[in-house]
Coordinates of C-alpha atoms in Angstrom, one line a residue:
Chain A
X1 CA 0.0 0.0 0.0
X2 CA 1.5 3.8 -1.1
X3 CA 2.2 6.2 1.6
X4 CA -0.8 8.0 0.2
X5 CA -3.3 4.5 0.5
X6 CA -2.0 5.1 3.9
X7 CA -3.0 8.5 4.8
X8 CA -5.8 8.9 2.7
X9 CA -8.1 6.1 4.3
X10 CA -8.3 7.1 8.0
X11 CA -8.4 10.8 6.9
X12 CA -11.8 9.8 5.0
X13 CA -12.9 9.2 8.8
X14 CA -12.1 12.7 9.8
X15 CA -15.1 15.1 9.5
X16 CA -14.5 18.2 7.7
X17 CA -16.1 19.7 10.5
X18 CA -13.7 19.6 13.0
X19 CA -11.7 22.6 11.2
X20 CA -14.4 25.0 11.4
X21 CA -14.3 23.9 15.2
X22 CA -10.3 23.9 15.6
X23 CA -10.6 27.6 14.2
X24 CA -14.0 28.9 16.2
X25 CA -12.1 27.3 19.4
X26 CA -8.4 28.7 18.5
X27 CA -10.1 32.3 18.1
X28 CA -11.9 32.2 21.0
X29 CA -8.8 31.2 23.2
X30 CA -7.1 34.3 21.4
X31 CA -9.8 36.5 22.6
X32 CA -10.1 35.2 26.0
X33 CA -6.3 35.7 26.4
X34 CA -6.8 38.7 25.4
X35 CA -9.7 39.7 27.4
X36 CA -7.8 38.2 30.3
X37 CA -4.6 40.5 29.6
X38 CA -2.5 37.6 29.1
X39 CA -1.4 38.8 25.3
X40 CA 1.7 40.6 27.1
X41 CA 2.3 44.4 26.6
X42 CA 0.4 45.1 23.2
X43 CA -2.5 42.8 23.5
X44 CA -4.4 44.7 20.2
X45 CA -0.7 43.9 17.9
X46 CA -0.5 40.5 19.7
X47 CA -4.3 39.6 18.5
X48 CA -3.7 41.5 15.2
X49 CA -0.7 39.3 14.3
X50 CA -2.0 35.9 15.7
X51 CA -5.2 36.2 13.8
X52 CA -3.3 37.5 10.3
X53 CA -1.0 34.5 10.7
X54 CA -3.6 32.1 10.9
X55 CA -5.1 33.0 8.3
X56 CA -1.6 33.1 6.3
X57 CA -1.5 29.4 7.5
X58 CA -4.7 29.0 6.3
X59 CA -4.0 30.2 3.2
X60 CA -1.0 28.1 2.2
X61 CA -3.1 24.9 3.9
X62 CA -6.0 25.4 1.1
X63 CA -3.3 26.3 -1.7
X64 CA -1.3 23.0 -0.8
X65 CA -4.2 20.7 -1.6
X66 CA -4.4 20.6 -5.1
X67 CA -0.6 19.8 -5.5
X68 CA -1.1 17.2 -2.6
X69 CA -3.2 15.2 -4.7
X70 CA -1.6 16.2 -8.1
X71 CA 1.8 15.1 -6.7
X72 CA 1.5 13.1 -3.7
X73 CA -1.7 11.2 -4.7
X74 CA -2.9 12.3 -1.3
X75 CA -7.0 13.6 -0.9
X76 CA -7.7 16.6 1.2
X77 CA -10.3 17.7 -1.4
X78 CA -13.3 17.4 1.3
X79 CA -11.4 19.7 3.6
X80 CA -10.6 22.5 1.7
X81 CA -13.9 24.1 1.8
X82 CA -13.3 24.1 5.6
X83 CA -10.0 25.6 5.3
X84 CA -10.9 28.6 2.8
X85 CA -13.7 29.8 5.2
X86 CA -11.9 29.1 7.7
X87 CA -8.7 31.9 6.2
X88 CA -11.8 33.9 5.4
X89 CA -13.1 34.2 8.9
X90 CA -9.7 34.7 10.2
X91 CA -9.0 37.6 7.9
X92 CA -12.4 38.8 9.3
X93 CA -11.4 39.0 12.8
X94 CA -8.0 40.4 12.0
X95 CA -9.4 43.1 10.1
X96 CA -12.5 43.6 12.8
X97 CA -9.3 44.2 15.6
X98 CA -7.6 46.2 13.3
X99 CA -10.1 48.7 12.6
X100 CA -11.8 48.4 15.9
X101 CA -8.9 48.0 18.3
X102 CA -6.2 49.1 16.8
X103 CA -7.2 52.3 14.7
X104 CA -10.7 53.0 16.6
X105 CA -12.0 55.6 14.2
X106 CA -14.0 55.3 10.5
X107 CA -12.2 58.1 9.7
X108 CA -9.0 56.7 10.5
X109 CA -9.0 53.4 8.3
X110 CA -10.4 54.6 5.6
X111 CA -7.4 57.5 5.4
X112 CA -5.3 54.1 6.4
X113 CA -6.7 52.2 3.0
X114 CA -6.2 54.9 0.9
X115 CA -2.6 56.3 2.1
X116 CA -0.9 53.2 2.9
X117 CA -0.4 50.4 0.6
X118 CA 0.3 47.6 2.5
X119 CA -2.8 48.2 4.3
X120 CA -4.4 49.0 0.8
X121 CA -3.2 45.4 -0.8
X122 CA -4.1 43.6 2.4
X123 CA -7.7 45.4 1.9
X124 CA -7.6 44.3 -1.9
X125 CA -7.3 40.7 -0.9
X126 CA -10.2 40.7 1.9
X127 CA -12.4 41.9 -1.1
X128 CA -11.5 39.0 -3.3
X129 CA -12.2 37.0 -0.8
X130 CA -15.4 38.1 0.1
X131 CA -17.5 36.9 -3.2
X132 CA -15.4 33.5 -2.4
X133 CA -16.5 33.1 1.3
X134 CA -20.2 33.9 -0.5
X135 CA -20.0 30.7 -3.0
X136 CA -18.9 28.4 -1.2
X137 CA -22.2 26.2 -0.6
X138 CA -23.4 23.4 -2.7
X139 CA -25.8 25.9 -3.9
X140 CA -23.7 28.5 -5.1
X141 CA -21.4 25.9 -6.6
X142 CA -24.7 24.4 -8.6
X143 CA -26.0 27.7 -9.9
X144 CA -22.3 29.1 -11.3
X145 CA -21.6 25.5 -12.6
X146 CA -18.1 25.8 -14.7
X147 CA -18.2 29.7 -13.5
X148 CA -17.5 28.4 -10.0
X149 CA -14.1 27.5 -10.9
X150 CA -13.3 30.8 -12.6
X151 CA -14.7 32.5 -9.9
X152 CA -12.8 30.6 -7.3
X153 CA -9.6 31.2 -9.2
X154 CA -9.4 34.7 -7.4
X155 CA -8.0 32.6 -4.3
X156 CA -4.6 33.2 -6.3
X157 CA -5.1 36.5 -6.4
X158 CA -6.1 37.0 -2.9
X159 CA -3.2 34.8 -1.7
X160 CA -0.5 36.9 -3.6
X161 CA -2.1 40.0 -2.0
X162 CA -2.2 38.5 1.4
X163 CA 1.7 37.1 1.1
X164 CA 2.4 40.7 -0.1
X165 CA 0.4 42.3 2.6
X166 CA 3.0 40.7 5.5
X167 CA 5.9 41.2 3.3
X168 CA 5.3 45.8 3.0
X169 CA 4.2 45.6 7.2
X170 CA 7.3 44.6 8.6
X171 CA 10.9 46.4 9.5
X172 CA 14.0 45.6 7.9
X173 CA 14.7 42.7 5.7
X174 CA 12.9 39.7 7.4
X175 CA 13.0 36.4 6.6
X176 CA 9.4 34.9 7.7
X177 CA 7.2 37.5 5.7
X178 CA 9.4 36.5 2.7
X179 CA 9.2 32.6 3.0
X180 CA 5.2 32.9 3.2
X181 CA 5.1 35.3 0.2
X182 CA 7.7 32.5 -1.5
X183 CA 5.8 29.4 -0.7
X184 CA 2.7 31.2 -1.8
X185 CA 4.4 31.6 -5.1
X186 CA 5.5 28.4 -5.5
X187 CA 2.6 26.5 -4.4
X188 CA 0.6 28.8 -7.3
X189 CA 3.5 28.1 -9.8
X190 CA 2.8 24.3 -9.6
X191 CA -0.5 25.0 -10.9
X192 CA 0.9 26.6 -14.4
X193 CA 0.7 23.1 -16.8
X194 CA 2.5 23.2 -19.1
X195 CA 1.2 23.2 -22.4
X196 CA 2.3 20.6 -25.5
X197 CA 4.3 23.3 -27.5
X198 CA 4.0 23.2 -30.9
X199 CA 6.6 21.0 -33.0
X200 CA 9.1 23.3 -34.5
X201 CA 10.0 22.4 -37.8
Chain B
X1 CA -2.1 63.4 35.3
X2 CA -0.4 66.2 35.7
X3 CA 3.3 66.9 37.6
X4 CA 3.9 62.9 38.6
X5 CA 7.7 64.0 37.7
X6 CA 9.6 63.6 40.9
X7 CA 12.6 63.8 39.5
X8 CA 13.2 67.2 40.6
X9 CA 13.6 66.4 44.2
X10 CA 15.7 63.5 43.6
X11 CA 18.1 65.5 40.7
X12 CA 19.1 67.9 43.3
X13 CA 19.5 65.2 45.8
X14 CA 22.2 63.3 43.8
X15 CA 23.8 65.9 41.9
X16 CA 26.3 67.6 43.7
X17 CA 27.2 71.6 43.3
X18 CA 30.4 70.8 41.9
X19 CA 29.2 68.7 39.7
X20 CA 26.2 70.8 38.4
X21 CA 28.8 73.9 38.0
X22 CA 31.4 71.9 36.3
X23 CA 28.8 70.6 33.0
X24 CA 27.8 74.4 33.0
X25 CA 30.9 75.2 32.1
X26 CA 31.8 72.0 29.8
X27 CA 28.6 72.4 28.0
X28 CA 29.2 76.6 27.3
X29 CA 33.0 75.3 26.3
X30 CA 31.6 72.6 23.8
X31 CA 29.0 74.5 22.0
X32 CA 30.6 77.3 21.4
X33 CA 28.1 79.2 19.2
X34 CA 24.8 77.6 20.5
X35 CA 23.6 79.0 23.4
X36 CA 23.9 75.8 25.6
X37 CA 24.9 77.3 28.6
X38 CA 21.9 79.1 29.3
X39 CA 20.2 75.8 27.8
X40 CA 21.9 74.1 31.1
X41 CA 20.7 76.7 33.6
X42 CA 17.3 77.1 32.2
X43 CA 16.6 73.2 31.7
X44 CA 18.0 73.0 35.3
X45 CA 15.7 76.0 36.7
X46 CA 13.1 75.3 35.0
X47 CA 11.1 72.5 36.6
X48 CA 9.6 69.6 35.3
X49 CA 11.5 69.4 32.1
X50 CA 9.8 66.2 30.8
X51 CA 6.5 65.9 29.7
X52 CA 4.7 67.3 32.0
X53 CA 2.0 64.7 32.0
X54 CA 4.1 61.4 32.1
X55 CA 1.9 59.7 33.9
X56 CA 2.6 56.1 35.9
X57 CA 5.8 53.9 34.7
X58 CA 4.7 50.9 33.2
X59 CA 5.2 47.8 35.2
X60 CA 8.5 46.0 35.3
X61 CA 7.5 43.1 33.5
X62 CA 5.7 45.1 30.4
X63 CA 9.5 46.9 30.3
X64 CA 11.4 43.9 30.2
X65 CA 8.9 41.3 27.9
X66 CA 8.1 43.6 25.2
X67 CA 11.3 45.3 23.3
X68 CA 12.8 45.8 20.1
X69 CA 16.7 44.4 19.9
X70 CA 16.6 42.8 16.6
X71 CA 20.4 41.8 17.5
X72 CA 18.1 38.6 19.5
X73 CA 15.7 38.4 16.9
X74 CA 12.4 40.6 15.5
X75 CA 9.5 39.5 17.5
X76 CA 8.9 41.8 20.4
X77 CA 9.7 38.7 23.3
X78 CA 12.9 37.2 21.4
X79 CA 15.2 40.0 23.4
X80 CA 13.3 38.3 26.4
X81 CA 14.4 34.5 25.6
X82 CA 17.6 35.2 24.2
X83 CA 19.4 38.4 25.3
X84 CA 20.6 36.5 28.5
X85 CA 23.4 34.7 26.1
X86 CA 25.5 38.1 26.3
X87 CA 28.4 38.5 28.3
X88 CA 28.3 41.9 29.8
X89 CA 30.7 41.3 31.8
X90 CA 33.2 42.9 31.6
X91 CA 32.3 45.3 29.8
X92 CA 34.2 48.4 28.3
X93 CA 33.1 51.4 25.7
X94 CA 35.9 52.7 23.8
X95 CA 35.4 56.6 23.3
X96 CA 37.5 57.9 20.7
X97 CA 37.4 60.7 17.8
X98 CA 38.0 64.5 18.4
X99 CA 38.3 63.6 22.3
X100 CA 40.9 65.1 24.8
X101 CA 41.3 61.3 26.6
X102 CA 40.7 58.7 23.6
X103 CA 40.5 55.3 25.2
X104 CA 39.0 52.3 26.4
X105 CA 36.6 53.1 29.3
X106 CA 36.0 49.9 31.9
X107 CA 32.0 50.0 32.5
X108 CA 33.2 49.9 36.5
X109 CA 35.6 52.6 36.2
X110 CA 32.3 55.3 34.3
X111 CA 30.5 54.1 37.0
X112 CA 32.5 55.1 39.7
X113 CA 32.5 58.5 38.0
X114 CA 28.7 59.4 37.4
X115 CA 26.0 60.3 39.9
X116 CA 23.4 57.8 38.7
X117 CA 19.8 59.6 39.1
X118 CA 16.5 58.4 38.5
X119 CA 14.5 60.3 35.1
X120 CA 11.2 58.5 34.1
X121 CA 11.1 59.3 30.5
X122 CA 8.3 59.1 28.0
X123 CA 9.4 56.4 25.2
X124 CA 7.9 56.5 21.8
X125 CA 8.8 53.9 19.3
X126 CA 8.5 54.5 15.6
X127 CA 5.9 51.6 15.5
X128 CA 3.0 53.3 17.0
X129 CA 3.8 52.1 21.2
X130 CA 4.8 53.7 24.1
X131 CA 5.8 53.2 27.2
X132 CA 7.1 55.2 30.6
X133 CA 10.5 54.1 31.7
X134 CA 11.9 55.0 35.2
X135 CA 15.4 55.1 33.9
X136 CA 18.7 55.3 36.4
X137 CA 21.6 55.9 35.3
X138 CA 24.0 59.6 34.1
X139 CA 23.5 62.2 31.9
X140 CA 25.2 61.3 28.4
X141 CA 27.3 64.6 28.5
X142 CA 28.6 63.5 31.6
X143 CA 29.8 60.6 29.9
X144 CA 31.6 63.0 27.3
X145 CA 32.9 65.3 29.8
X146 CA 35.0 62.8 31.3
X147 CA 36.4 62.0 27.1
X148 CA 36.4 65.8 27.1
X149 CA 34.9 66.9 23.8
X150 CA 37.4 68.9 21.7
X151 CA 36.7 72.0 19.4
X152 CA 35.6 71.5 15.8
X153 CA 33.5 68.5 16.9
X154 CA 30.0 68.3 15.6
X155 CA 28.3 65.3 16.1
X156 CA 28.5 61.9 18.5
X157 CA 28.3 58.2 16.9
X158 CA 27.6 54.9 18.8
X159 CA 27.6 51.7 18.3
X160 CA 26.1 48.7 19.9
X161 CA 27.8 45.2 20.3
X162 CA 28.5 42.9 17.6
X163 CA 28.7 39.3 18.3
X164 CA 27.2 36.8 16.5
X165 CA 27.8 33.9 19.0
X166 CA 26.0 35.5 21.9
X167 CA 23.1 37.4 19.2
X168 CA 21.3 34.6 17.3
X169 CA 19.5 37.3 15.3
X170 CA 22.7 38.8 13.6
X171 CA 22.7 35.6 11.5
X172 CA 20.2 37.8 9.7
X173 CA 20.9 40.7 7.2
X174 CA 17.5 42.5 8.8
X175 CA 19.7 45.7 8.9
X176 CA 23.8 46.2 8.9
X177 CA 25.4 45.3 11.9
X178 CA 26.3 46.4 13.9
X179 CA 23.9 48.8 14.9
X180 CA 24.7 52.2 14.9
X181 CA 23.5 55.6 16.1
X182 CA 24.1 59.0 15.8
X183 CA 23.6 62.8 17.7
X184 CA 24.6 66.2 16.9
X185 CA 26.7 67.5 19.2
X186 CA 24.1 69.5 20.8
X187 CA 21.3 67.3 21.1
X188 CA 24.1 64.4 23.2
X189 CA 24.6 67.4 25.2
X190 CA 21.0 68.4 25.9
X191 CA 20.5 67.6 29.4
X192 CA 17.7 65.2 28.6
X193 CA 20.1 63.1 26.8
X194 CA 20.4 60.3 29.3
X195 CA 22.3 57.1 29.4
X196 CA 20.6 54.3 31.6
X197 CA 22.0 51.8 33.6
X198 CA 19.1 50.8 35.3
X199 CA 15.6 50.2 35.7
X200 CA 13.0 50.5 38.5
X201 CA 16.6 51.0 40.7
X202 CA 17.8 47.6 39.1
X203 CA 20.4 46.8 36.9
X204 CA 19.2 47.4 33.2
X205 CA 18.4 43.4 32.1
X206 CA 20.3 42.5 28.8
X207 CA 16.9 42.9 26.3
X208 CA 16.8 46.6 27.4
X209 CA 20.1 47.0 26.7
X210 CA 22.6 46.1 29.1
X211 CA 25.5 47.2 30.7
X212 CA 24.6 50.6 29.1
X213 CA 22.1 52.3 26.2
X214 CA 21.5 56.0 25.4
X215 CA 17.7 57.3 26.5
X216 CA 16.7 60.2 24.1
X217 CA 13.2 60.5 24.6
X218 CA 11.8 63.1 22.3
X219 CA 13.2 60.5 19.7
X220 CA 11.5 57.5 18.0
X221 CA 13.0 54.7 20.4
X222 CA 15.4 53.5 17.4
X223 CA 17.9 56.1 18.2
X224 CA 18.5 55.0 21.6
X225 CA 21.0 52.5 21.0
X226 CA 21.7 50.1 23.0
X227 CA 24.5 47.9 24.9
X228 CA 27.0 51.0 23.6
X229 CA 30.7 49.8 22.7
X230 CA 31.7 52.8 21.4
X231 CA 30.9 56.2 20.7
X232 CA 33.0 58.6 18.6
X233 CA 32.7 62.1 18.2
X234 CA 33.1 63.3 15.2
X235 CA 32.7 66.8 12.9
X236 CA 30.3 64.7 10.1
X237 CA 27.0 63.6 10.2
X238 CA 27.7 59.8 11.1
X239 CA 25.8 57.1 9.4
X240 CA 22.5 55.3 11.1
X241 CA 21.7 51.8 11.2
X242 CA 17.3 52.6 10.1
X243 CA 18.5 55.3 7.6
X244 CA 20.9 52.9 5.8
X245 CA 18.4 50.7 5.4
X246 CA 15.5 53.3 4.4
X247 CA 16.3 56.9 3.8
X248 CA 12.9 57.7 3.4
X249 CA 11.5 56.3 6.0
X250 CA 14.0 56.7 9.1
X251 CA 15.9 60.6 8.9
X252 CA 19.0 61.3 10.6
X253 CA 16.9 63.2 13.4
X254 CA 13.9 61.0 14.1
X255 CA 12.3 63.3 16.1
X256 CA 9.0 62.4 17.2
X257 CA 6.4 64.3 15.4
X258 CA 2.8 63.6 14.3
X259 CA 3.0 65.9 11.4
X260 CA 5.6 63.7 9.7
X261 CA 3.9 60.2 8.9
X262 CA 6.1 57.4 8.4
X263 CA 5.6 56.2 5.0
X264 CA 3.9 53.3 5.7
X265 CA 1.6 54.5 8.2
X266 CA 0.4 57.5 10.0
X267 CA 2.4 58.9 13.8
X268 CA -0.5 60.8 14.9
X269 CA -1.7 58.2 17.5
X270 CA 0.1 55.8 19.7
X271 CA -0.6 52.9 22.0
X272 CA 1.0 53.4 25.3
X273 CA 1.7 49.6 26.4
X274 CA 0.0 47.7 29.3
X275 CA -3.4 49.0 28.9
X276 CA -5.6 45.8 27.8
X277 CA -6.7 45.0 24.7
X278 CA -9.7 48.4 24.7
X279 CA -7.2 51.1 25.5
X280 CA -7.8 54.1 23.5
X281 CA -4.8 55.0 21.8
X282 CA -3.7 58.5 22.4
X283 CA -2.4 61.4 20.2
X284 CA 1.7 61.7 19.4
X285 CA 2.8 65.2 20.3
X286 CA 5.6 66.6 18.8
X287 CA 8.6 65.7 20.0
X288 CA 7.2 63.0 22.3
X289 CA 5.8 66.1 24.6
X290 CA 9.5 67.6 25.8
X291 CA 8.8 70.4 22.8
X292 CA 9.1 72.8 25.9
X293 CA 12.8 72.0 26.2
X294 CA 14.3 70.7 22.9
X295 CA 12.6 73.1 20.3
X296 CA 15.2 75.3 20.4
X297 CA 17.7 72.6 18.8
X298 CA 16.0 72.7 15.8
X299 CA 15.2 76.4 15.5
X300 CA 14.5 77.6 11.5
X301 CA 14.3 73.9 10.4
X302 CA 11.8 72.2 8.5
X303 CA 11.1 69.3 10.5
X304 CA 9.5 67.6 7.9
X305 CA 12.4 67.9 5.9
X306 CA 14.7 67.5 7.9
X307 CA 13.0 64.0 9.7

């Protein structure tokens, strides 16, 4: 039996459920840690970043299925519903402390989404997401039929936009905003097929 | 709140006559053409000469948990886990450039030498925090009185510890090491410039800087360098670790103004730390709120220019 045989058959077991509960459960923690003043110094940055990096992971989780299966032969299909929703929600949150928390006034992040790019790009990519979080029911996924998957390609988008979003916040030339935007890449570049050039002659 | 400074009472207290009169006199001989002895007197006379509203220090544990020494790494609580491996002792600055006494200086030996006072300082980083710091430690021109500053000099460098096998984050180009800082003459003389050795009456820990860091607190926080190995005085403008890496976005000067946005975000509001996740974040005031005493450093300049 292959290594994917393996994995695949007791992960057919697992609900796809039990992300949406890791993720309710992991935010909820965050917030009662912060709520409890246990987030150290900066309790608004420390929720900010733990939120945005979830859904970072998040993002590179639902990117890395496809190539999973393409590659590996491994099937995460049924989770990745789970896991896009999941980013989504997180980005949700993040952006809910950031303009709550952190800035605190209407007037203040919209001046923030128009004046400072990183904040601008990291907008861009909670809009894409938005029509993404919308269509994904069974419904939704009926109705578009083949325009689902066009629709649902903006996740590429999205995830550049998010990669780039960590790479223009931080100070000096870090390494861990750099290896998310890079693995991003990557996992997106797998997806290019190559097409059957034409024979030269 | 209003007039918390007590530093007033306890600056008399511990500096002595002698050694009030004595800086008078090194501070007129230095700066020549700027009017820094009346500076002295004035700042001395004039009461609280810190913001005036600088309200409790933040606990010991915010202080020491939450910092910005990307020599241990760039999350805000890797100085915290990691800044124990450096050896601070011994430790010894070497102070050399257009000095009477170049030389190395034994941390024990500028100890022995400085009346160590307590100054709780405002500190605003260029990220958007803040905190209050009761700071010990000496007056930075102190320091330079005892290198004794020679004519024609026009600015003071420092420089922070390089060692790679006790400062896991220098594995990492984030900025040039070492780190590096700079004044104008007159600022490192200002009276407010302040070199700590302490906080809360204890030893300074390693993450805030240890044996020794500069405290210039109507500066973003970048220009108070830390764990100081050297300084140099010099007559030109000396190169800056956050301006090498971004012109535009870290000046030579670094005061703190709202006016100037950083380019990636706005300065007009800060958090000051340890205030729960629904503190309201509270307005940036030009030059970190001690405009009363250092506006007259930067008299017919465009601060916006000139950032």
């Amino acid at each position: 039996m292959s290594v994917a045989a393996v994995i695949n058959t007791p992960v057919r077991h697992i609900p796809a459920g039990l992300i949406y509960m890791c993720s309710l459960a992991y935010a909820g923690w965050l917030l009662w840690l912060g709520i409890e003043n246990r987030l150290g110094a900066n309790p608004v940055e420390a929720l900010e970043h733990a939120l945005g990096e979830a859904a970072l992971y998040l993002l590179v989780a639902g990117l890395v299925v496809t190539p999973l299966r393409r590659f590996a032969g491994l099937n995460l299909l049924k989770f990745r519903r789970a896991i896009g929703l999941s980013c989504f929600f997180f980005v949700v949150l993040h952006l809910l402390t950031w303009a709550v928390l952190d800035v605190q006034a209407l007037d203040r992040v919209w001046a923030d989404i128009l004046k400072r790019p990183y904040i601008t790009v990291g907008m861009a990519g909670f809009l894409l997401m938005v029509p993404l979080a919308l269509t994904s029911n069974n419904r939704s996924l009926r109705w578009l039929g083949a325009d689902w998957r066009k629709l649902h390609r903006l996740t590429y988008a999205a995830a550049v936009l998010g990669g780039m979003h960590y790479v223009m916040l931080v100070k000096g030339w870090q390494l861990r905003p750099l290896v998310f935007l890079a693995i991003i890449l990557v996992l997106l570049l797998l997806r290019v097929r190559r097409r059957a050039r034409p024979a030269k002659v | 709140m209003a007039y918390r400074w007590k530093n007033n009472l306890k600056e008399s207290d511990v500096t002595s006559e002698s050694a009030f009169l004595n800086r008078r006199q090194i501070m007129a001989g230095v700066a020549g053409s700027i009017a820094a002895g009346a500076l002295g007197t004035s700042a001395r006379a004039m009461g609280p000469w810190n913001a005036d509203d600088v309200g409790e220090p933040n606990e010991w544990e915010d202080i020491t948990s939450y910092n910005n020494y990307y020599e241990f790494g760039t999350g805000k609580g890797d100085p915290a886990k990691y800044a124990h491996m450096l050896t601070t002792k011994p430790w010894s600055v070497t102070i050399d450039g257009l000095v009477d006494k170049p030389g190395d200086y034994a941390f024990e030996d500028i100890m022995s030498k400085m009346s160590i006072e307590e100054r709780i300082y405002r500190f605003r980083c260029v990220e958007r925090w803040a905190m209050i710091v009761p700071w010990n430690g000496f007056e930075l021109a102190d320091l330079l009185e005892l290198a004794g500053v020679q004519s024609g000099a026009k600015y003071v460098a420092f420089e922070t510890a390089l060692r790679p096998e006790e400062m896991p984050g220098v594995s990492q180009p984030v900025i040039d090491w070492p780190y590096v800082e700079g004044l104008r003459l007159d600022e490192a003389m200002h009276p407010l410039s302040f070199i700590a050795t302490g906080i809360y009456g204890k030893d300074i820990p390693n993450q805030n800087g240890a044996p020794l860091r500069l405290v210039v607190p109507w500066k973003y926080g970048y220009k108070s360098i830390k764990s100081i190995v050297r300084i140099t005085v010099t007559e030109t403008e000396p190169p800056t670790a956050w301006n090498n890496y971004s012109a535009r976005e870290y000046g030579f000067y670094s005061n703190v103004n709202p006016n100037r946005s950083h380019p990636r975000w706005s300065q007009e509001y800060e958090q000051l730390l340890g205030q729960g996740l629904f503190a309201e974040k509270i307005p940036t005031r030009l030059f970190n709120g001690y405009e009363e005493e250092v506006a007259s450093l930067y008299e017919g300049m465009d601060l916006l220019e000139f950032h």
